[in-house]
PDB file of C-alpha atoms in Angstrom:
ATOM      1  CA  UNK V   1      -1.157  46.942   7.717  1.00 88.00           C
ATOM      2  CA  UNK V   2      -0.856  43.183   7.541  1.00 90.00           C
ATOM      3  CA  UNK V   3      -1.894  40.575  10.102  1.00 93.00           C
ATOM      4  CA  UNK V   4       0.241  37.575  11.216  1.00 92.00           C
ATOM      5  CA  UNK V   5      -1.063  34.350  13.260  1.00 92.00           C
ATOM      6  CA  UNK V   6       1.226  32.229  15.437  1.00 92.00           C
ATOM      7  CA  UNK V   7       1.542  28.797  17.253  1.00 92.00           C
ATOM      8  CA  UNK V   8       1.436  31.059  20.368  1.00 95.00           C
ATOM      9  CA  UNK V   9      -2.508  31.280  19.678  1.00 97.00           C
ATOM     10  CA  UNK V  10      -2.396  35.060  18.873  1.00 97.00           C
ATOM     11  CA  UNK V  11      -2.776  37.189  15.997  1.00 97.00           C
ATOM     12  CA  UNK V  12      -0.595  40.609  15.590  1.00 95.00           C
ATOM     13  CA  UNK V  13      -1.312  43.474  13.448  1.00 95.00           C
ATOM     14  CA  UNK V  14       1.570  45.556  11.889  1.00 92.00           C
ATOM     15  CA  UNK V  15       2.321  48.796  10.007  1.00 90.00           C
ATOM     16  CA  UNK V  16       3.529  47.940   6.538  1.00 85.00           C
ATOM     17  CA  UNK V  17       5.554  51.184   6.559  1.00 84.00           C
ATOM     18  CA  UNK V  18       7.539  50.979   9.595  1.00 88.00           C
ATOM     19  CA  UNK V  19       7.273  47.267  10.439  1.00 85.00           C
ATOM     20  CA  UNK V  20       6.125  48.016  13.991  1.00 92.00           C
ATOM     21  CA  UNK V  21       3.531  45.981  15.868  1.00 92.00           C
ATOM     22  CA  UNK V  22       0.156  47.890  16.223  1.00 94.00           C
ATOM     23  CA  UNK V  23      -1.361  47.355  19.561  1.00 94.00           C
ATOM     24  CA  UNK V  24      -1.537  44.211  21.701  1.00 94.00           C
ATOM     25  CA  UNK V  25      -1.697  40.546  20.434  1.00 95.00           C
ATOM     26  CA  UNK V  26      -5.146  39.412  19.373  1.00 97.00           C
ATOM     27  CA  UNK V  27      -6.429  36.576  21.597  1.00 97.00           C
ATOM     28  CA  UNK V  28      -9.174  34.544  21.768  1.00 97.00           C
ATOM     29  CA  UNK V  29      -8.084  31.210  19.976  1.00 98.00           C
ATOM     30  CA  UNK V  30      -7.120  28.130  22.243  1.00 98.00           C
ATOM     31  CA  UNK V  31      -4.919  26.339  19.472  1.00 97.00           C
ATOM     32  CA  UNK V  32      -2.439  27.694  16.976  1.00 96.00           C
ATOM     33  CA  UNK V  33      -3.619  30.429  14.441  1.00 96.00           C
ATOM     34  CA  UNK V  34      -2.902  28.462  11.243  1.00 95.00           C
ATOM     35  CA  UNK V  35      -4.318  30.627   8.678  1.00 94.00           C
ATOM     36  CA  UNK V  36      -5.824  34.231   8.380  1.00 93.00           C
ATOM     37  CA  UNK V  37      -6.982  36.587   5.753  1.00 94.00           C
ATOM     38  CA  UNK V  38      -8.401  40.089   5.155  1.00 94.00           C
ATOM     39  CA  UNK V  39     -11.679  40.953   3.586  1.00 95.00           C
ATOM     40  CA  UNK V  40     -11.218  42.625   0.295  1.00 92.00           C
ATOM     41  CA  UNK V  41     -12.113  46.192   1.862  1.00 93.00           C
ATOM     42  CA  UNK V  42      -9.666  45.536   4.647  1.00 92.00           C
ATOM     43  CA  UNK V  43     -12.645  45.973   7.185  1.00 95.00           C
ATOM     44  CA  UNK V  44     -12.400  42.368   8.750  1.00 96.00           C
ATOM     45  CA  UNK V  45     -10.093  39.492   9.161  1.00 97.00           C
ATOM     46  CA  UNK V  46     -10.937  35.973   9.643  1.00 98.00           C
ATOM     47  CA  UNK V  47      -8.662  33.419  11.144  1.00 98.00           C
ATOM     48  CA  UNK V  48      -8.534  29.589  11.413  1.00 97.00           C
ATOM     49  CA  UNK V  49      -7.039  27.732  14.311  1.00 98.00           C
ATOM     50  CA  UNK V  50      -6.040  24.282  15.361  1.00 97.00           C
ATOM     51  CA  UNK V  51      -8.889  24.758  18.108  1.00 98.00           C
ATOM     52  CA  UNK V  52     -11.359  23.747  15.076  1.00 98.00           C
ATOM     53  CA  UNK V  53     -12.891  27.138  15.160  1.00 98.00           C
ATOM     54  CA  UNK V  54     -12.738  30.451  12.878  1.00 98.00           C
ATOM     55  CA  UNK V  55     -12.907  34.059  14.470  1.00 98.00           C
ATOM     56  CA  UNK V  56     -13.726  37.293  12.986  1.00 97.00           C
ATOM     57  CA  UNK V  57     -11.886  40.400  14.074  1.00 98.00           C
ATOM     58  CA  UNK V  58     -12.215  44.090  13.154  1.00 96.00           C
ATOM     59  CA  UNK V  59      -9.515  44.972  10.606  1.00 94.00           C
ATOM     60  CA  UNK V  60      -8.718  48.401  12.204  1.00 91.00           C
ATOM     61  CA  UNK V  61      -9.144  47.946  15.992  1.00 92.00           C
ATOM     62  CA  UNK V  62      -8.307  44.090  16.190  1.00 93.00           C
ATOM     63  CA  UNK V  63     -11.605  43.604  18.397  1.00 95.00           C
ATOM     64  CA  UNK V  64     -13.144  40.516  18.300  1.00 95.00           C
ATOM     65  CA  UNK V  65     -16.509  40.436  16.153  1.00 96.00           C
ATOM     66  CA  UNK V  66     -19.234  38.080  17.193  1.00 94.00           C
ATOM     67  CA  UNK V  67     -18.899  34.273  18.566  1.00 95.00           C
ATOM     68  CA  UNK V  68     -16.539  31.671  17.112  1.00 96.00           C
ATOM     69  CA  UNK V  69     -17.779  29.882  13.977  1.00 97.00           C
ATOM     70  CA  UNK V  70     -18.158  26.160  14.993  1.00 96.00           C
ATOM     71  CA  UNK V  71     -18.422  23.544  12.119  1.00 95.00           C
ATOM     72  CA  UNK V  72     -15.441  21.474  12.122  1.00 96.00           C
ATOM     73  CA  UNK V  73     -14.278  18.592  14.366  1.00 96.00           C
ATOM     74  CA  UNK V  74     -10.611  18.994  13.588  1.00 97.00           C
ATOM     75  CA  UNK V  75      -7.865  21.641  13.263  1.00 96.00           C
ATOM     76  CA  UNK V  76      -8.351  24.131  10.379  1.00 97.00           C
ATOM     77  CA  UNK V  77      -5.475  24.471   7.949  1.00 94.00           C
ATOM     78  CA  UNK V  78      -6.627  27.138   5.702  1.00 94.00           C
ATOM     79  CA  UNK V  79      -9.013  30.136   5.463  1.00 96.00           C
ATOM     80  CA  UNK V  80      -9.774  32.211   2.541  1.00 95.00           C
ATOM     81  CA  UNK V  81     -12.196  35.056   1.730  1.00 96.00           C
ATOM     82  CA  UNK V  82     -13.725  35.358  -1.526  1.00 96.00           C
ATOM     83  CA  UNK V  83     -12.930  38.103  -3.913  1.00 93.00           C
ATOM     84  CA  UNK V  84     -16.320  39.438  -3.801  1.00 95.00           C
ATOM     85  CA  UNK V  85     -16.273  39.396  -0.021  1.00 95.00           C
ATOM     86  CA  UNK V  86     -19.344  37.278   0.793  1.00 96.00           C
ATOM     87  CA  UNK V  87     -18.104  34.062   1.621  1.00 96.00           C
ATOM     88  CA  UNK V  88     -15.418  32.341   3.463  1.00 97.00           C
ATOM     89  CA  UNK V  89     -14.055  28.885   2.720  1.00 96.00           C
ATOM     90  CA  UNK V  90     -12.188  26.673   5.332  1.00 97.00           C
ATOM     91  CA  UNK V  91     -10.297  23.354   4.959  1.00 95.00           C
ATOM     92  CA  UNK V  92      -9.577  20.818   7.809  1.00 95.00           C
ATOM     93  CA  UNK V  93      -7.964  17.800   9.145  1.00 94.00           C
ATOM     94  CA  UNK V  94     -11.520  16.455   9.351  1.00 94.00           C
ATOM     95  CA  UNK V  95     -11.441  15.961   5.416  1.00 92.00           C
ATOM     96  CA  UNK V  96     -13.967  18.490   4.941  1.00 92.00           C
ATOM     97  CA  UNK V  97     -14.369  22.046   3.238  1.00 94.00           C
ATOM     98  CA  UNK V  98     -16.713  24.372   4.485  1.00 95.00           C
ATOM     99  CA  UNK V  99     -18.333  27.326   3.235  1.00 95.00           C
ATOM    100  CA  UNK V 100     -19.647  30.335   5.466  1.00 96.00           C
ATOM    101  CA  UNK V 101     -21.553  33.488   4.980  1.00 95.00           C
ATOM    102  CA  UNK V 102     -19.417  36.565   5.892  1.00 95.00           C
ATOM    103  CA  UNK V 103     -22.581  38.616   6.953  1.00 93.00           C
ATOM    104  CA  UNK V 104     -24.169  36.201   9.095  1.00 93.00           C
ATOM    105  CA  UNK V 105     -21.226  34.011  10.417  1.00 92.00           C
ATOM    106  CA  UNK V 106     -23.266  30.889   9.534  1.00 94.00           C
ATOM    107  CA  UNK V 107     -22.375  27.947   7.556  1.00 94.00           C
ATOM    108  CA  UNK V 108     -23.665  27.526   4.068  1.00 94.00           C
ATOM    109  CA  UNK V 109     -24.962  24.044   3.291  1.00 91.00           C
ATOM    110  CA  UNK V 110     -23.271  20.810   4.198  1.00 90.00           C
ATOM    111  CA  UNK V 111     -19.579  20.383   4.237  1.00 89.00           C
ATOM    112  CA  UNK V 112     -18.079  19.477   0.851  1.00 84.00           C
ATOM    113  CA  UNK V 113     -16.574  15.975   1.537  1.00 76.00           C
ATOM    114  CA  UNK V 114     -15.205  13.242  -0.728  1.00 72.00           C
ATOM    115  CA  UNK V 115     -11.564  13.257   0.720  1.00 75.00           C
ATOM    116  CA  UNK V 116     -10.526  10.542   2.890  1.00 80.00           C
ATOM    117  CA  UNK V 117      -7.318  12.577   4.154  1.00 84.00           C
ATOM    118  CA  UNK V 118      -6.691  16.164   5.555  1.00 88.00           C
ATOM    119  CA  UNK V 119      -7.298  19.039   3.118  1.00 90.00           C
ATOM    120  CA  UNK V 120      -4.320  21.320   3.586  1.00 87.00           C
ATOM    121  CA  UNK V 121      -5.057  24.215   1.104  1.00 90.00           C
ATOM    122  CA  UNK V 122      -7.983  26.147  -0.590  1.00 92.00           C
ATOM    123  CA  UNK V 123      -8.358  28.953  -2.948  1.00 92.00           C
ATOM    124  CA  UNK V 124     -11.119  30.839  -4.662  1.00 93.00           C
ATOM    125  CA  UNK V 125     -11.355  31.694  -8.134  1.00 90.00           C
ATOM    126  CA  UNK V 126     -11.324  35.383  -9.243  1.00 88.00           C
ATOM    127  CA  UNK V 127     -14.994  35.431 -10.054  1.00 91.00           C
ATOM    128  CA  UNK V 128     -15.810  33.694  -6.658  1.00 93.00           C
ATOM    129  CA  UNK V 129     -17.846  30.906  -8.155  1.00 90.00           C
ATOM    130  CA  UNK V 130     -15.503  27.912  -7.413  1.00 88.00           C
ATOM    131  CA  UNK V 131     -12.704  26.871  -5.235  1.00 91.00           C
ATOM    132  CA  UNK V 132      -9.909  24.646  -5.654  1.00 89.00           C
ATOM    133  CA  UNK V 133      -8.582  22.241  -2.898  1.00 89.00           C
ATOM    134  CA  UNK V 134      -5.326  20.201  -2.254  1.00 85.00           C
ATOM    135  CA  UNK V 135      -5.219  17.352  -0.117  1.00 82.00           C
ATOM    136  CA  UNK V 136      -2.966  14.584   1.788  1.00 82.00           C
ATOM    137  CA  UNK V 137      -4.459  11.975  -0.744  1.00 77.00           C
ATOM    138  CA  UNK V 138      -2.259  13.677  -3.410  1.00 74.00           C
ATOM    139  CA  UNK V 139      -4.912  15.309  -5.403  1.00 77.00           C
ATOM    140  CA  UNK V 140      -6.406  18.643  -6.473  1.00 80.00           C
ATOM    141  CA  UNK V 141     -10.112  19.157  -6.937  1.00 83.00           C
ATOM    142  CA  UNK V 142     -12.202  21.772  -8.143  1.00 84.00           C
ATOM    143  CA  UNK V 143     -15.678  22.526  -6.632  1.00 87.00           C
ATOM    144  CA  UNK V 144     -18.944  24.597  -7.680  1.00 84.00           C
ATOM    145  CA  UNK V 145     -19.577  26.579  -4.717  1.00 85.00           C
ATOM    146  CA  UNK V 146     -23.122  26.726  -5.724  1.00 81.00           C
ATOM    147  CA  UNK V 147     -24.037  23.161  -6.058  1.00 78.00           C
ATOM    148  CA  UNK V 148     -21.239  21.927  -3.828  1.00 74.00           C
ATOM    149  CA  UNK V 149     -20.139  19.079  -5.923  1.00 69.00           C
ATOM    150  CA  UNK V 150     -16.735  18.707  -7.908  1.00 63.00           C
ATOM    151  CA  UNK V 151     -16.792  20.020 -11.168  1.00 63.00           C
ATOM    152  CA  UNK V 152     -14.858  19.370 -14.474  1.00 51.00           C
ATOM    153  CA  UNK V 153     -12.723  16.520 -15.668  1.00 42.00           C
ATOM    154  CA  UNK V 154      -9.094  17.617 -15.182  1.00 32.00           C
ATOM    155  CA  UNK V 155      -6.741  15.258 -17.059  1.00 27.00           C
ATOM    156  CA  UNK V 156      -9.516  12.954 -17.481  1.00 28.00           C
ATOM    157  CA  UNK V 157     -10.935  12.570 -14.028  1.00 35.00           C
ATOM    158  CA  UNK V 158     -12.546  14.715 -11.390  1.00 34.00           C
ATOM    159  CA  UNK V 159      -9.111  15.177  -9.389  1.00 43.00           C
ATOM    160  CA  UNK V 160      -5.667  15.728 -10.658  1.00 46.00           C
ATOM    161  CA  UNK V 161      -3.332  13.286  -9.567  1.00 50.00           C
ATOM    162  CA  UNK V 162      -0.029  14.799  -8.220  1.00 48.00           C
ATOM    163  CA  UNK V 163       2.694  11.973  -8.375  1.00 46.00           C
ATOM    164  CA  UNK V 164       3.169  10.491  -5.041  1.00 50.00           C
ATOM    165  CA  UNK V 165       3.396  13.178  -2.553  1.00 55.00           C
ATOM    166  CA  UNK V 166       0.365  15.360  -1.367  1.00 63.00           C
ATOM    167  CA  UNK V 167      -0.549  18.910  -2.202  1.00 73.00           C
ATOM    168  CA  UNK V 168       0.962  21.568   0.193  1.00 76.00           C
ATOM    169  CA  UNK V 169      -0.230  24.732  -1.365  1.00 84.00           C
ATOM    170  CA  UNK V 170      -2.323  26.141  -4.130  1.00 87.00           C
ATOM    171  CA  UNK V 171      -3.392  29.548  -5.479  1.00 90.00           C
ATOM    172  CA  UNK V 172      -5.753  30.964  -8.220  1.00 88.00           C
ATOM    173  CA  UNK V 173      -4.336  33.970 -10.229  1.00 91.00           C
ATOM    174  CA  UNK V 174      -6.186  37.133  -9.919  1.00 91.00           C
ATOM    175  CA  UNK V 175      -7.697  36.924 -13.292  1.00 90.00           C
ATOM    176  CA  UNK V 176      -8.846  33.421 -12.837  1.00 86.00           C
ATOM    177  CA  UNK V 177      -7.113  32.073 -15.945  1.00 86.00           C
ATOM    178  CA  UNK V 178      -4.574  29.591 -14.311  1.00 86.00           C
ATOM    179  CA  UNK V 179      -3.701  28.105 -10.974  1.00 86.00           C
ATOM    180  CA  UNK V 180      -0.292  26.761  -9.359  1.00 85.00           C
ATOM    181  CA  UNK V 181       0.047  24.061  -6.879  1.00 84.00           C
ATOM    182  CA  UNK V 182       2.956  22.901  -5.054  1.00 82.00           C
ATOM    183  CA  UNK V 183       3.703  19.406  -3.247  1.00 75.00           C
ATOM    184  CA  UNK V 184       5.759  17.325  -1.110  1.00 72.00           C
ATOM    185  CA  UNK V 185       7.376  15.872  -4.186  1.00 70.00           C
ATOM    186  CA  UNK V 186       9.417  19.271  -4.283  1.00 72.00           C
ATOM    187  CA  UNK V 187       7.625  20.572  -7.634  1.00 75.00           C
ATOM    188  CA  UNK V 188       5.329  23.265  -8.770  1.00 80.00           C
ATOM    189  CA  UNK V 189       2.656  22.807 -11.464  1.00 81.00           C
ATOM    190  CA  UNK V 190       1.114  25.530 -13.667  1.00 82.00           C
ATOM    191  CA  UNK V 191      -2.582  24.542 -14.786  1.00 81.00           C
ATOM    192  CA  UNK V 192      -4.710  26.410 -17.289  1.00 79.00           C
ATOM    193  CA  UNK V 193      -8.106  26.814 -15.347  1.00 77.00           C
ATOM    194  CA  UNK V 194     -10.242  27.101 -18.477  1.00 75.00           C
ATOM    195  CA  UNK V 195      -9.257  23.415 -19.829  1.00 70.00           C
ATOM    196  CA  UNK V 196      -7.951  22.272 -16.408  1.00 63.00           C
ATOM    197  CA  UNK V 197      -4.965  21.026 -18.343  1.00 66.00           C
ATOM    198  CA  UNK V 198      -1.475  20.951 -16.856  1.00 64.00           C
ATOM    199  CA  UNK V 199       0.858  23.455 -18.555  1.00 68.00           C
ATOM    200  CA  UNK V 200       3.831  21.998 -17.155  1.00 60.00           C
ATOM    201  CA  UNK V 201       5.944  21.225 -14.333  1.00 58.00           C
ATOM    202  CA  UNK V 202       7.309  24.734 -13.560  1.00 56.00           C
ATOM    203  CA  UNK V 203      10.377  23.216 -11.886  1.00 58.00           C
ATOM    204  CA  UNK V 204      11.127  19.572 -11.043  1.00 53.00           C
ATOM    205  CA  UNK V 205      14.434  19.976  -8.945  1.00 49.00           C
ATOM    206  CA  UNK V 206      13.001  22.284  -6.383  1.00 55.00           C
ATOM    207  CA  UNK V 207      15.486  22.376  -3.452  1.00 61.00           C
ATOM    208  CA  UNK V 208      12.732  21.690  -1.025  1.00 64.00           C
ATOM    209  CA  UNK V 209       9.101  21.321  -0.726  1.00 70.00           C
ATOM    210  CA  UNK V 210       6.960  24.565  -1.585  1.00 78.00           C
ATOM    211  CA  UNK V 211       5.131  25.646   1.579  1.00 75.00           C
ATOM    212  CA  UNK V 212       3.049  28.625   0.253  1.00 84.00           C
ATOM    213  CA  UNK V 213       2.158  30.178  -3.010  1.00 88.00           C
ATOM    214  CA  UNK V 214       1.039  33.772  -3.752  1.00 89.00           C
ATOM    215  CA  UNK V 215       0.220  35.827  -6.893  1.00 92.00           C
ATOM    216  CA  UNK V 216       1.061  39.544  -7.478  1.00 94.00           C
ATOM    217  CA  UNK V 217      -2.220  41.588  -7.470  1.00 92.00           C
ATOM    218  CA  UNK V 218      -1.750  41.987 -11.414  1.00 93.00           C
ATOM    219  CA  UNK V 219      -1.031  38.314 -11.698  1.00 91.00           C
ATOM    220  CA  UNK V 220       2.267  38.853 -13.721  1.00 92.00           C
ATOM    221  CA  UNK V 221       4.218  37.041 -10.962  1.00 90.00           C
ATOM    222  CA  UNK V 222       3.997  34.636  -8.243  1.00 91.00           C
ATOM    223  CA  UNK V 223       6.326  33.945  -5.187  1.00 91.00           C
ATOM    224  CA  UNK V 224       7.009  30.768  -3.651  1.00 88.00           C
ATOM    225  CA  UNK V 225       8.217  29.941   0.075  1.00 85.00           C
ATOM    226  CA  UNK V 226       9.856  26.800   0.711  1.00 78.00           C
ATOM    227  CA  UNK V 227      10.681  24.377   3.609  1.00 74.00           C
ATOM    228  CA  UNK V 228      14.158  25.460   3.174  1.00 77.00           C
ATOM    229  CA  UNK V 229      13.551  28.854   4.039  1.00 77.00           C
ATOM    230  CA  UNK V 230      13.945  30.362   0.586  1.00 83.00           C
ATOM    231  CA  UNK V 231      11.703  32.567  -1.200  1.00 87.00           C
ATOM    232  CA  UNK V 232      11.721  32.582  -4.981  1.00 87.00           C
ATOM    233  CA  UNK V 233       9.937  34.831  -7.708  1.00 89.00           C
ATOM    234  CA  UNK V 234       8.336  33.293 -11.037  1.00 88.00           C
ATOM    235  CA  UNK V 235       6.964  34.680 -14.321  1.00 87.00           C
ATOM    236  CA  UNK V 236       3.325  33.225 -14.261  1.00 85.00           C
ATOM    237  CA  UNK V 237       3.121  33.429 -17.810  1.00 82.00           C
ATOM    238  CA  UNK V 238       6.345  31.401 -18.999  1.00 79.00           C
ATOM    239  CA  UNK V 239       6.548  29.571 -15.482  1.00 78.00           C
ATOM    240  CA  UNK V 240      10.223  30.532 -15.469  1.00 81.00           C
ATOM    241  CA  UNK V 241      12.191  31.621 -12.331  1.00 82.00           C
ATOM    242  CA  UNK V 242      12.900  35.430 -12.043  1.00 86.00           C
ATOM    243  CA  UNK V 243      14.910  35.211  -9.050  1.00 80.00           C
ATOM    244  CA  UNK V 244      15.503  31.788  -7.392  1.00 73.00           C
ATOM    245  CA  UNK V 245      16.994  32.488  -3.826  1.00 75.00           C
ATOM    246  CA  UNK V 246      15.740  35.409  -1.817  1.00 78.00           C
ATOM    247  CA  UNK V 247      17.137  34.638   1.520  1.00 79.00           C
ATOM    248  CA  UNK V 248      16.201  36.183   5.044  1.00 77.00           C
ATOM    249  CA  UNK V 249      14.706  33.465   7.117  1.00 84.00           C
ATOM    250  CA  UNK V 250      16.229  30.613   8.611  1.00 81.00           C
ATOM    251  CA  UNK V 251      13.462  28.129   9.052  1.00 84.00           C
ATOM    252  CA  UNK V 252      10.396  26.881   6.842  1.00 79.00           C
ATOM    253  CA  UNK V 253       8.208  29.754   5.169  1.00 84.00           C
ATOM    254  CA  UNK V 254       4.774  29.437   6.446  1.00 81.00           C
ATOM    255  CA  UNK V 255       2.630  32.709   4.925  1.00 84.00           C
ATOM    256  CA  UNK V 256       3.023  35.355   2.036  1.00 84.00           C
ATOM    257  CA  UNK V 257       0.959  38.465   1.093  1.00 87.00           C
ATOM    258  CA  UNK V 258       1.432  41.013  -1.349  1.00 88.00           C
ATOM    259  CA  UNK V 259       0.411  44.779  -0.642  1.00 87.00           C
ATOM    260  CA  UNK V 260      -2.409  45.917  -2.933  1.00 86.00           C
ATOM    261  CA  UNK V 261      -0.286  47.793  -5.165  1.00 89.00           C
ATOM    262  CA  UNK V 262       2.181  44.997  -5.750  1.00 90.00           C
ATOM    263  CA  UNK V 263       5.308  46.964  -4.870  1.00 88.00           C
ATOM    264  CA  UNK V 264       6.165  44.362  -1.849  1.00 88.00           C
ATOM    265  CA  UNK V 265       5.241  41.555  -0.074  1.00 89.00           C
ATOM    266  CA  UNK V 266       5.741  40.263   3.296  1.00 88.00           C
ATOM    267  CA  UNK V 267       6.676  36.508   4.363  1.00 86.00           C
ATOM    268  CA  UNK V 268       6.289  34.663   7.814  1.00 84.00           C
ATOM    269  CA  UNK V 269       8.269  31.792   8.904  1.00 86.00           C
ATOM    270  CA  UNK V 270       8.705  29.275  11.497  1.00 84.00           C
ATOM    271  CA  UNK V 271      11.734  31.132  12.812  1.00 84.00           C
ATOM    272  CA  UNK V 272       9.499  33.441  14.231  1.00 84.00           C
ATOM    273  CA  UNK V 273      10.139  36.223  12.051  1.00 82.00           C
ATOM    274  CA  UNK V 274       8.353  38.518   9.404  1.00 84.00           C
ATOM    275  CA  UNK V 275      10.263  39.809   6.555  1.00 85.00           C
ATOM    276  CA  UNK V 276       9.125  42.726   4.201  1.00 76.00           C
TER     277      UNK V 276
END
């Protein structure tokens, strides 16, 4: 099973084998559904919306769980559940990041701030101890979720400057050893998570800006979806492209997810289609 969210303010559950929709659309948000994620055990879904709220849904029935989570003052761009299943992180146009307790549905501490522009993307490390965020201010920042403060000194500073265009997407490898970012300068960058040093520009002549990045469960490859509707497969160790142009969509690709066994992945696009 997989889940999709849409600008029509709904979520849909889908059968991964047949590609058929399961049940009726999940309704409750009053704005576009910009991001969603399954819990590690598949029992729950969290969604983030342009209506500034997060919602919980039952992973099997699609029924809403509890009341909306309120804490942001502007639309939510990204929501991620920690690998240990205990926390959620959300990123918003209000220039803040918030942590949430999955069991109680309450905010943890104060918002993580320090940005002066929209935060577009967030990702948890494999051990759930830190997050990385990317913003319209052209930077990536690592955070310790226990203290709520920025950590490390990537490239000699608390942030990694990404040339002259803002960060669109970011992803940690499953083992936490590396992370990849993609920006509006039409490039991908691979980083060593231990040293926070840039390994290299994976590709600097990308045909269009990368919209989304997703690692395979074993971390051996990652997939990117771009603004020109193209999917590409990459070797995560070498940073070389395996398959440069997987076609199937006609509009920008907004989301990606692998099956647990890594044998397939699904992509969602602004052309209103999903491809498996």
